[in-house]
PDB file of C-alpha atoms in Angstrom:
ATOM      1  CA  LYS A  26      22.617  -9.173   7.298  1.00 76.00           C
ATOM      2  CA  ALA A  27      20.150  -6.825   8.686  1.00 87.00           C
ATOM      3  CA  GLY A  28      16.586  -8.488   8.953  1.00 95.00           C
ATOM      4  CA  VAL A  29      13.388  -6.787   7.538  1.00 97.00           C
ATOM      5  CA  THR A  30      12.422  -3.530   8.959  1.00 98.00           C
ATOM      6  CA  GLN A  31       9.095  -1.984   9.000  1.00 98.00           C
ATOM      7  CA  THR A  32       8.131   1.634   9.641  1.00 98.00           C
ATOM      8  CA  PRO A  33       6.386   2.724  11.844  1.00 97.00           C
ATOM      9  CA  ARG A  34       5.816   0.095  14.316  1.00 97.00           C
ATOM     10  CA  TYR A  35       2.543   1.490  15.674  1.00 97.00           C
ATOM     11  CA  LEU A  36       0.021   3.672  14.098  1.00 97.00           C
ATOM     12  CA  ILE A  37      -3.400   5.331  15.365  1.00 98.00           C
ATOM     13  CA  LYS A  38      -5.555   6.654  12.765  1.00 98.00           C
ATOM     14  CA  THR A  39      -8.927   7.982  12.358  1.00 98.00           C
ATOM     15  CA  ARG A  40     -11.798   6.321  10.218  1.00 98.00           C
ATOM     16  CA  GLY A  41     -11.482   7.823   6.655  1.00 98.00           C
ATOM     17  CA  GLN A  42      -7.720   8.570   6.900  1.00 98.00           C
ATOM     18  CA  GLN A  43      -5.425   7.184   4.717  1.00 98.00           C
ATOM     19  CA  VAL A  44      -1.914   5.535   5.787  1.00 98.00           C
ATOM     20  CA  THR A  45       1.560   4.220   4.266  1.00 98.00           C
ATOM     21  CA  LEU A  46       3.380   1.732   5.741  1.00 98.00           C
ATOM     22  CA  SER A  47       7.005   1.026   4.640  1.00 98.00           C
ATOM     23  CA  CYS A  48       9.058  -2.010   4.379  1.00 98.00           C
ATOM     24  CA  SER A  49      12.792  -2.569   3.734  1.00 98.00           C
ATOM     25  CA  PRO A  50      13.792  -6.009   2.866  1.00 98.00           C
ATOM     26  CA  ILE A  51      16.832  -8.038   3.498  1.00 97.00           C
ATOM     27  CA  SER A  52      19.658  -6.828   1.147  1.00 96.00           C
ATOM     28  CA  GLY A  53      19.573  -8.818  -1.861  1.00 94.00           C
ATOM     29  CA  HIS A  54      16.021  -9.804  -1.682  1.00 95.00           C
ATOM     30  CA  ARG A  55      13.803  -8.549  -4.675  1.00 95.00           C
ATOM     31  CA  SER A  56      10.382 -10.083  -3.586  1.00 95.00           C
ATOM     32  CA  VAL A  57       8.528  -8.291  -0.930  1.00 96.00           C
ATOM     33  CA  SER A  58       5.108  -9.682   0.287  1.00 96.00           C
ATOM     34  CA  TRP A  59       2.407  -8.004   2.758  1.00 98.00           C
ATOM     35  CA  TYR A  60       0.131  -9.832   4.956  1.00 97.00           C
ATOM     36  CA  GLN A  61      -2.697  -8.624   7.188  1.00 98.00           C
ATOM     37  CA  GLN A  62      -2.937 -10.426  10.635  1.00 97.00           C
ATOM     38  CA  THR A  63      -6.134 -10.084  12.664  1.00 96.00           C
ATOM     39  CA  PRO A  64      -7.342 -12.528  15.470  1.00 93.00           C
ATOM     40  CA  GLY A  65     -10.341 -13.395  13.397  1.00 91.00           C
ATOM     41  CA  GLN A  66      -9.063 -13.766  10.044  1.00 94.00           C
ATOM     42  CA  GLY A  67      -5.497 -14.884  10.778  1.00 95.00           C
ATOM     43  CA  LEU A  68      -2.797 -14.090   8.284  1.00 96.00           C
ATOM     44  CA  GLN A  69      -4.092 -13.162   4.915  1.00 96.00           C
ATOM     45  CA  PHE A  70      -1.947 -12.252   1.839  1.00 95.00           C
ATOM     46  CA  LEU A  71      -2.319  -8.821   0.480  1.00 97.00           C
ATOM     47  CA  PHE A  72      -0.059  -8.477  -2.446  1.00 94.00           C
ATOM     48  CA  GLU A  73       3.370  -9.414  -3.484  1.00 94.00           C
ATOM     49  CA  TYR A  74       5.904  -7.381  -5.522  1.00 94.00           C
ATOM     50  CA  PHE A  75       9.021  -8.594  -7.200  1.00 93.00           C
ATOM     51  CA  SER A  76      11.234  -6.473  -9.243  1.00 92.00           C
ATOM     52  CA  GLU A  77       8.654  -3.700  -8.847  1.00 94.00           C
ATOM     53  CA  THR A  78       6.111  -5.649 -10.354  1.00 93.00           C
ATOM     54  CA  GLN A  79       3.077  -6.731  -8.706  1.00 93.00           C
ATOM     55  CA  ARG A  80       3.082 -10.595  -8.895  1.00 91.00           C
ATOM     56  CA  ASN A  81       0.037 -11.577  -7.209  1.00 90.00           C
ATOM     57  CA  LYS A  82      -2.910 -10.007  -5.143  1.00 93.00           C
ATOM     58  CA  GLY A  83      -5.170 -11.431  -2.408  1.00 93.00           C
ATOM     59  CA  ASN A  84      -8.731 -10.689  -1.909  1.00 93.00           C
ATOM     60  CA  PHE A  85      -8.698  -7.295  -0.693  1.00 96.00           C
ATOM     61  CA  PRO A  86     -10.411  -4.081  -1.682  1.00 97.00           C
ATOM     62  CA  GLY A  87      -8.992  -1.585  -4.152  1.00 96.00           C
ATOM     63  CA  ARG A  88      -8.413   0.685  -0.884  1.00 98.00           C
ATOM     64  CA  PHE A  89      -5.403  -1.616  -0.180  1.00 98.00           C
ATOM     65  CA  SER A  90      -2.497  -0.857  -2.777  1.00 97.00           C
ATOM     66  CA  GLY A  91       1.288  -1.116  -2.836  1.00 97.00           C
ATOM     67  CA  ARG A  92       4.336  -0.438  -4.693  1.00 97.00           C
ATOM     68  CA  GLN A  93       8.045  -1.315  -4.987  1.00 98.00           C
ATOM     69  CA  PHE A  94      10.910   0.747  -5.700  1.00 97.00           C
ATOM     70  CA  SER A  95      14.262   0.392  -7.638  1.00 96.00           C
ATOM     71  CA  ASN A  96      15.857  -0.429  -4.460  1.00 95.00           C
ATOM     72  CA  SER A  97      13.276  -3.237  -3.360  1.00 96.00           C
ATOM     73  CA  ARG A  98      11.759  -1.097  -0.638  1.00 98.00           C
ATOM     74  CA  SER A  99       8.256  -1.427  -0.641  1.00 98.00           C
ATOM     75  CA  GLU A 100       5.241   0.782   0.614  1.00 98.00           C
ATOM     76  CA  MET A 101       1.486  -0.164   1.216  1.00 98.00           C
ATOM     77  CA  ASN A 102      -1.155   2.288   1.081  1.00 98.00           C
ATOM     78  CA  VAL A 103      -4.765   1.986   2.819  1.00 98.00           C
ATOM     79  CA  SER A 104      -7.201   4.856   1.733  1.00 96.00           C
ATOM     80  CA  THR A 105     -10.318   5.579   3.622  1.00 97.00           C
ATOM     81  CA  LEU A 106      -9.734   3.809   6.416  1.00 98.00           C
ATOM     82  CA  GLU A 107     -12.220   1.473   8.298  1.00 98.00           C
ATOM     83  CA  LEU A 108     -12.365   0.247  11.890  1.00 98.00           C
ATOM     84  CA  GLY A 109     -12.081  -3.196  10.346  1.00 97.00           C
ATOM     85  CA  ASP A 110      -8.482  -2.223   8.988  1.00 98.00           C
ATOM     86  CA  SER A 111      -6.995  -2.440  12.480  1.00 98.00           C
ATOM     87  CA  ALA A 112      -4.718  -5.303  12.478  1.00 97.00           C
ATOM     88  CA  LEU A 113      -0.864  -6.273  12.577  1.00 97.00           C
ATOM     89  CA  TYR A 114       0.598  -5.556   9.174  1.00 98.00           C
ATOM     90  CA  LEU A 115       3.368  -7.585   8.259  1.00 98.00           C
ATOM     91  CA  CYS A 116       5.986  -7.332   5.461  1.00 97.00           C
ATOM     92  CA  ALA A 117       8.180 -10.235   4.331  1.00 97.00           C
ATOM     93  CA  SER A 118      11.061 -10.638   1.899  1.00 97.00           C
ATOM     94  CA  SER A 119      12.433 -13.221  -0.077  1.00 94.00           C
ATOM     95  CA  PRO A 120      15.241 -13.600  -2.488  1.00 90.00           C
ATOM     96  CA  ARG A 121      12.874 -15.095  -5.129  1.00 86.00           C
ATOM     97  CA  THR A 122       9.400 -15.210  -6.045  1.00 82.00           C
ATOM     98  CA  GLY A 123       7.237 -18.259  -6.334  1.00 80.00           C
ATOM     99  CA  GLY A 124       6.151 -19.661  -2.889  1.00 80.00           C
ATOM    100  CA  TYR A 125       9.474 -19.958  -1.430  1.00 87.00           C
ATOM    101  CA  GLU A 126      10.390 -19.210   2.225  1.00 93.00           C
ATOM    102  CA  GLN A 127       9.945 -15.566   3.289  1.00 96.00           C
ATOM    103  CA  TYR A 128      11.386 -13.587   6.181  1.00 97.00           C
ATOM    104  CA  PHE A 129       9.109 -11.388   8.286  1.00 97.00           C
ATOM    105  CA  GLY A 130       9.617  -8.241   9.730  1.00 97.00           C
ATOM    106  CA  PRO A 131       8.221  -7.173  13.087  1.00 97.00           C
ATOM    107  CA  GLY A 132       5.078  -5.611  11.534  1.00 97.00           C
ATOM    108  CA  THR A 133       3.204  -2.416  11.894  1.00 97.00           C
ATOM    109  CA  ARG A 134       0.277  -2.511  14.303  1.00 97.00           C
ATOM    110  CA  LEU A 135      -2.343  -0.204  12.976  1.00 98.00           C
ATOM    111  CA  THR A 136      -5.228   1.086  15.274  1.00 98.00           C
ATOM    112  CA  VAL A 137      -8.301   2.717  13.545  1.00 98.00           C
ATOM    113  CA  THR A 138     -10.495   4.678  15.847  1.00 97.00           C
TER     114      THR A 138
ATOM    115  CA  ALA B  14      -9.734 -24.262  -2.891  1.00 72.00           C
ATOM    116  CA  GLN B  15      -6.187 -24.192  -1.486  1.00 83.00           C
ATOM    117  CA  SER B  16      -6.198 -24.409   2.279  1.00 90.00           C
ATOM    118  CA  VAL B  17      -4.175 -25.205   5.421  1.00 95.00           C
ATOM    119  CA  THR B  18      -5.474 -26.594   8.708  1.00 97.00           C
ATOM    120  CA  GLN B  19      -4.082 -26.678  12.113  1.00 98.00           C
ATOM    121  CA  PRO B  20      -6.575 -28.759  13.955  1.00 97.00           C
ATOM    122  CA  ASP B  21      -5.257 -27.737  17.509  1.00 96.00           C
ATOM    123  CA  ILE B  22      -5.980 -24.174  18.657  1.00 96.00           C
ATOM    124  CA  HIS B  23      -4.152 -24.429  21.831  1.00 98.00           C
ATOM    125  CA  ILE B  24      -1.645 -26.936  23.396  1.00 97.00           C
ATOM    126  CA  THR B  25      -0.333 -27.256  26.725  1.00 98.00           C
ATOM    127  CA  VAL B  26       2.658 -29.423  27.355  1.00 98.00           C
ATOM    128  CA  SER B  27       5.042 -29.766  30.303  1.00 98.00           C
ATOM    129  CA  GLU B  28       8.667 -28.727  30.139  1.00 97.00           C
ATOM    130  CA  GLY B  29      10.901 -31.338  28.871  1.00 98.00           C
ATOM    131  CA  ALA B  30       7.873 -33.217  27.123  1.00 98.00           C
ATOM    132  CA  SER B  31       7.784 -34.093  23.677  1.00 98.00           C
ATOM    133  CA  LEU B  32       5.568 -32.090  21.393  1.00 98.00           C
ATOM    134  CA  GLU B  33       3.899 -32.508  18.059  1.00 98.00           C
ATOM    135  CA  LEU B  34       1.921 -29.727  16.396  1.00 98.00           C
ATOM    136  CA  ARG B  35      -0.298 -31.023  13.435  1.00 98.00           C
ATOM    137  CA  CYS B  36      -0.826 -29.696  10.059  1.00 98.00           C
ATOM    138  CA  ASN B  37      -3.089 -30.663   6.888  1.00 97.00           C
ATOM    139  CA  TYR B  38      -3.013 -29.004   3.871  1.00 94.00           C
ATOM    140  CA  SER B  39      -5.414 -29.075   0.696  1.00 90.00           C
ATOM    141  CA  TYR B  40      -3.508 -28.415  -2.438  1.00 82.00           C
ATOM    142  CA  GLY B  41      -3.373 -29.461  -6.325  1.00 72.00           C
ATOM    143  CA  ALA B  42      -0.100 -30.705  -6.094  1.00 75.00           C
ATOM    144  CA  THR B  43       2.943 -31.132  -3.443  1.00 77.00           C
ATOM    145  CA  PRO B  44       3.218 -27.471  -2.449  1.00 86.00           C
ATOM    146  CA  TYR B  45       5.945 -25.954  -0.556  1.00 92.00           C
ATOM    147  CA  LEU B  46       5.794 -26.350   3.131  1.00 94.00           C
ATOM    148  CA  PHE B  47       7.027 -23.931   6.185  1.00 97.00           C
ATOM    149  CA  TRP B  48       6.509 -23.876   9.684  1.00 98.00           C
ATOM    150  CA  TYR B  49       6.887 -20.402  11.457  1.00 98.00           C
ATOM    151  CA  VAL B  50       6.708 -19.400  14.987  1.00 98.00           C
ATOM    152  CA  GLN B  51       5.410 -15.930  16.258  1.00 97.00           C
ATOM    153  CA  SER B  52       6.093 -14.465  19.843  1.00 94.00           C
ATOM    154  CA  PRO B  53       3.694 -11.985  21.225  1.00 89.00           C
ATOM    155  CA  GLY B  54       3.849  -8.539  19.553  1.00 83.00           C
ATOM    156  CA  GLN B  55       6.640 -10.207  17.021  1.00 87.00           C
ATOM    157  CA  GLY B  56       6.967 -10.928  13.289  1.00 91.00           C
ATOM    158  CA  LEU B  57       7.141 -14.472  12.353  1.00 96.00           C
ATOM    159  CA  GLN B  58      10.299 -16.610  12.560  1.00 97.00           C
ATOM    160  CA  LEU B  59      10.923 -19.217   9.986  1.00 97.00           C
ATOM    161  CA  LEU B  60      11.427 -22.652  11.481  1.00 98.00           C
ATOM    162  CA  LEU B  61      11.983 -24.831   8.750  1.00 97.00           C
ATOM    163  CA  LYS B  62      10.980 -25.450   5.015  1.00 96.00           C
ATOM    164  CA  TYR B  63      10.431 -28.459   2.681  1.00 94.00           C
ATOM    165  CA  PHE B  64      10.471 -28.103  -1.167  1.00 91.00           C
ATOM    166  CA  SER B  65      11.169 -31.707  -2.208  1.00 88.00           C
ATOM    167  CA  GLY B  66      13.498 -34.621  -1.458  1.00 89.00           C
ATOM    168  CA  ASP B  67      14.000 -36.183   2.220  1.00 91.00           C
ATOM    169  CA  THR B  68      10.639 -35.948   4.003  1.00 93.00           C
ATOM    170  CA  LEU B  69      12.097 -35.204   7.326  1.00 96.00           C
ATOM    171  CA  VAL B  70      13.584 -31.984   7.563  1.00 97.00           C
ATOM    172  CA  GLN B  71      15.568 -30.368  10.414  1.00 97.00           C
ATOM    173  CA  GLY B  72      15.040 -26.952  11.501  1.00 97.00           C
ATOM    174  CA  ILE B  73      16.164 -24.326  14.042  1.00 97.00           C
ATOM    175  CA  LYS B  74      15.680 -24.513  17.830  1.00 95.00           C
ATOM    176  CA  GLY B  75      15.560 -28.515  17.653  1.00 97.00           C
ATOM    177  CA  PHE B  76      12.479 -28.668  15.593  1.00 98.00           C
ATOM    178  CA  GLU B  77      11.860 -31.040  12.946  1.00 98.00           C
ATOM    179  CA  ALA B  78       8.931 -31.813  10.601  1.00 98.00           C
ATOM    180  CA  GLU B  79       8.053 -34.714   8.478  1.00 97.00           C
ATOM    181  CA  PHE B  80       6.250 -34.529   4.948  1.00 95.00           C
ATOM    182  CA  LYS B  81       3.581 -37.399   4.545  1.00 95.00           C
ATOM    183  CA  ARG B  82       2.231 -37.024   0.960  1.00 92.00           C
ATOM    184  CA  SER B  83      -0.482 -39.880   1.454  1.00 92.00           C
ATOM    185  CA  GLN B  84      -1.847 -37.854   4.534  1.00 94.00           C
ATOM    186  CA  SER B  85      -1.275 -34.320   3.208  1.00 94.00           C
ATOM    187  CA  SER B  86       0.303 -33.514   6.250  1.00 96.00           C
ATOM    188  CA  PHE B  87       3.355 -31.590   7.753  1.00 97.00           C
ATOM    189  CA  ASN B  88       3.556 -31.970  11.286  1.00 98.00           C
ATOM    190  CA  LEU B  89       6.082 -30.216  13.472  1.00 98.00           C
ATOM    191  CA  ARG B  90       8.103 -32.438  16.373  1.00 98.00           C
ATOM    192  CA  LYS B  91      10.350 -31.504  19.204  1.00 98.00           C
ATOM    193  CA  PRO B  92      11.573 -34.171  21.339  1.00 98.00           C
ATOM    194  CA  SER B  93      11.924 -32.063  24.508  1.00 98.00           C
ATOM    195  CA  VAL B  94      10.102 -28.667  25.023  1.00 98.00           C
ATOM    196  CA  HIS B  95      11.759 -25.688  26.683  1.00 97.00           C
ATOM    197  CA  TRP B  96       9.719 -22.973  28.434  1.00 96.00           C
ATOM    198  CA  SER B  97      10.887 -20.491  25.905  1.00 96.00           C
ATOM    199  CA  ASP B  98       9.069 -22.586  23.046  1.00 97.00           C
ATOM    200  CA  ALA B  99       5.927 -20.855  24.462  1.00 97.00           C
ATOM    201  CA  ALA B 100       4.693 -19.175  21.383  1.00 98.00           C
ATOM    202  CA  GLU B 101       2.164 -19.536  18.469  1.00 98.00           C
ATOM    203  CA  TYR B 102       2.939 -21.644  15.505  1.00 98.00           C
ATOM    204  CA  PHE B 103       2.068 -21.236  12.160  1.00 98.00           C
ATOM    205  CA  CYS B 104       2.136 -23.903   9.347  1.00 98.00           C
ATOM    206  CA  ALA B 105       2.305 -22.623   5.778  1.00 96.00           C
ATOM    207  CA  VAL B 106       2.166 -23.654   2.066  1.00 93.00           C
ATOM    208  CA  GLY B 107       3.320 -22.149  -1.050  1.00 90.00           C
ATOM    209  CA  ALA B 108       2.749 -22.941  -4.651  1.00 80.00           C
ATOM    210  CA  GLY B 109       5.917 -23.197  -6.099  1.00 71.00           C
ATOM    211  CA  PRO B 110       7.274 -21.362  -9.280  1.00 68.00           C
ATOM    212  CA  LYS B 111       5.337 -23.564 -11.727  1.00 68.00           C
ATOM    213  CA  TYR B 112       2.040 -22.378 -10.655  1.00 69.00           C
ATOM    214  CA  ASN B 113       2.531 -18.652 -11.191  1.00 70.00           C
ATOM    215  CA  GLN B 114       0.875 -17.721  -7.865  1.00 71.00           C
ATOM    216  CA  GLY B 115       3.850 -15.430  -7.051  1.00 72.00           C
ATOM    217  CA  GLY B 116       5.010 -15.254  -3.448  1.00 76.00           C
ATOM    218  CA  LYS B 117       1.658 -15.945  -1.809  1.00 87.00           C
ATOM    219  CA  LEU B 118       1.595 -18.129   1.244  1.00 92.00           C
ATOM    220  CA  ILE B 119      -1.297 -19.539   2.725  1.00 93.00           C
ATOM    221  CA  PHE B 120      -1.266 -19.874   6.604  1.00 96.00           C
ATOM    222  CA  GLY B 121      -3.130 -22.034   9.030  1.00 97.00           C
ATOM    223  CA  GLN B 122      -4.908 -20.597  11.851  1.00 97.00           C
ATOM    224  CA  GLY B 123      -2.003 -21.332  14.056  1.00 98.00           C
ATOM    225  CA  THR B 124      -1.736 -23.315  17.244  1.00 98.00           C
ATOM    226  CA  GLU B 125      -0.718 -21.576  20.605  1.00 98.00           C
ATOM    227  CA  LEU B 126       1.629 -23.551  22.696  1.00 98.00           C
ATOM    228  CA  SER B 127       1.767 -23.078  26.378  1.00 98.00           C
ATOM    229  CA  VAL B 128       4.563 -24.731  28.507  1.00 97.00           C
ATOM    230  CA  LYS B 129       3.954 -26.033  32.136  1.00 96.00           C
ATOM    231  CA  PRO B 130       7.003 -25.920  34.316  1.00 92.00           C
TER     232      PRO B 130
END
């Protein structure tokens, strides 16, 4: 089976802009979670979608949003980018929701200048 | 509050030596437990998982981990380290479906492993 894919892999944006990141889960997986990874804060949970419904959301401002499509592909959007949003954004998929094992993609490296 | 602690930020071991990475968690109940490995610029790869049952679990790449309920620990071990094991290792916990937390995993801060030739 193909693994989790994320596009784009690298992105440079300017403060105030918005960005959309895409994630395609492993075939058959209906749960997609997003994480932000930074050197200072480590890996932090953003949100999880299962069958197109958001199941849980981390402690991030409303500028961070996401959605999931009927084919389980997911997108996350960050509006009004700030310098502190520079991070590696990781997507993970799982065949089920509820804290089970997740399989991660390679990530999107976002740099905000 | 739910948390995961990896006390060692950086560990250096000699190639061929044994390895133990520590992980302690704080949770209301026995969580689901995981170890992941991340190479520079890469995503995370699942090494092993524990849900219930036998407290010693085997994973990929020769790794194993032992769940100790009394110590709230889930330490990762490998009997003989290879140079290719140099990477960052993360311990993570999930609540399990009873607790309505969805797919949220909580990660430790990571332990960077260096391997001396």
